[in-house]
Amino acid sequence: MQSNLIMFPIAEVARQDTQVKEISVTQYERAEQQFLELLATEDLDNNLDKKVAIIREFEKAVAMAIDAAYKHDSQDNSAHCFLQRILYWINRLNLFWYDDLRRYTNERSLYLSSCRNHIEASWQKWELAQIDVTELQNLNVKRALIERTKADLEPPLSPASRYIREEMTKAGYCHLLAIASVDGLVEGSRLSRILGGAANEVQCTLVRVLLEEYGNGRLSRKHSTFFAKMLDEFGMNTEPEGYFELVPWEVLACANHNFLLTERRRYYLRYSGGLTYFEVAGPAAYKNYLVAAQRLGLSDAAMGYWELHIKEDERHGRWMLEDIALPLAELYPDDAWELLLGYDQEKLMSDRAAKAVVNSIQQAEQIKY
């Protein structure tokens, strides 16, 4: 049994540890700025020889962060954050942001691709080690999917859920919106990248999900429009990524994981399993936010996105299970366990992100937007 006794370090040791962490954070921040310079370099692949010093220092920081985040089972949040931010800066090039076209000059850069692959290899190995893959391979996939979705549709309230429902202040609610806006203002974008290919019932159901996310082609009904209205109600920034600096690495990891799965067709079953969890479990999380908004006496505009999602995602969850996950399990009997891998990974990473968001909210309860 683990002891509950808290041992306080000697002051000098604590000071040294703090100094090391401060040096690491500063180095990661500098390396990220160097990477952004590389990202903006015209025709980067043909100009690498002009950026040798920057590249060397950046790659040194990446190596240090990978070692700190994935090889020593540490809780080095600065290392995790640095790596997930680098992945995000690369991955976002797969989406169009209606900004300066020159920002996409390096979207097919081999150097950027090698950076992403290098980080992903260590990160994904670390993530996969937290799942018992052998157990999943021995399960009855269809039965396991049905049991999982039934349990996750209306889960018992966690301490984090109770905090949001019962204690979170208006300032905390705004902080929640700020963090969620990075995904909420571009909602559905990653789903759009997996829809091409041969037509069948599975593909058509995914298209139906996307169309509802996009308001059936009407901007006024697009989910991101409802999210922007919530931000606007508090006078907050409605530009995509306007609050990027507030986003915990655990949330960025969820985004980067989805980028990976949608870019690799080999991971189609994992993506479908993950999306099944996301749609099934979504309403329970959104109900927490809606209850909090109602307790705070907020306007309909300040909570409209949650109400819309609760209604539509309950339907999407049924579609994902009955019309996508279960048919795919029949279509790919030898690989069907990958649906469970995607489902369980999405749940694990979502729970981790939710805890990080609540911690961030609690630390920022006094912030006013």
Short mmCIF file of N, CA and C in Angstrom, two decimals, residues 194-200 203:
data_model
loop_
_atom_site.label_atom_id
_atom_site.label_comp_id
_atom_site.label_asym_id
_atom_site.label_seq_id
_atom_site.Cartn_x
_atom_site.Cartn_y
_atom_site.Cartn_z
N ILE A 194 -11.41 12.22 -43.32
CA ILE A 194 -11.42 10.75 -43.39
C ILE A 194 -12.58 10.22 -44.23
N LEU A 195 -13.28 11.12 -44.92
CA LEU A 195 -14.52 10.74 -45.59
C LEU A 195 -14.34 10.26 -47.02
N GLY A 196 -13.21 10.51 -47.63
CA GLY A 196 -13.04 10.11 -49.02
C GLY A 196 -12.90 8.61 -49.18
N GLY A 197 -13.19 8.11 -50.39
CA GLY A 197 -13.02 6.69 -50.65
C GLY A 197 -14.30 6.05 -51.16
N ALA A 198 -14.30 4.72 -51.20
CA ALA A 198 -15.44 3.97 -51.72
C ALA A 198 -16.69 4.25 -50.89
N ALA A 199 -17.82 4.30 -51.58
CA ALA A 199 -19.10 4.60 -50.92
C ALA A 199 -19.73 3.35 -50.32
N ASN A 200 -20.20 3.48 -49.10
CA ASN A 200 -20.99 2.42 -48.45
C ASN A 200 -21.78 3.05 -47.31
N GLN A 203 -19.57 4.99 -44.67
CA GLN A 203 -19.12 6.30 -45.14
C GLN A 203 -20.27 7.31 -45.12
#
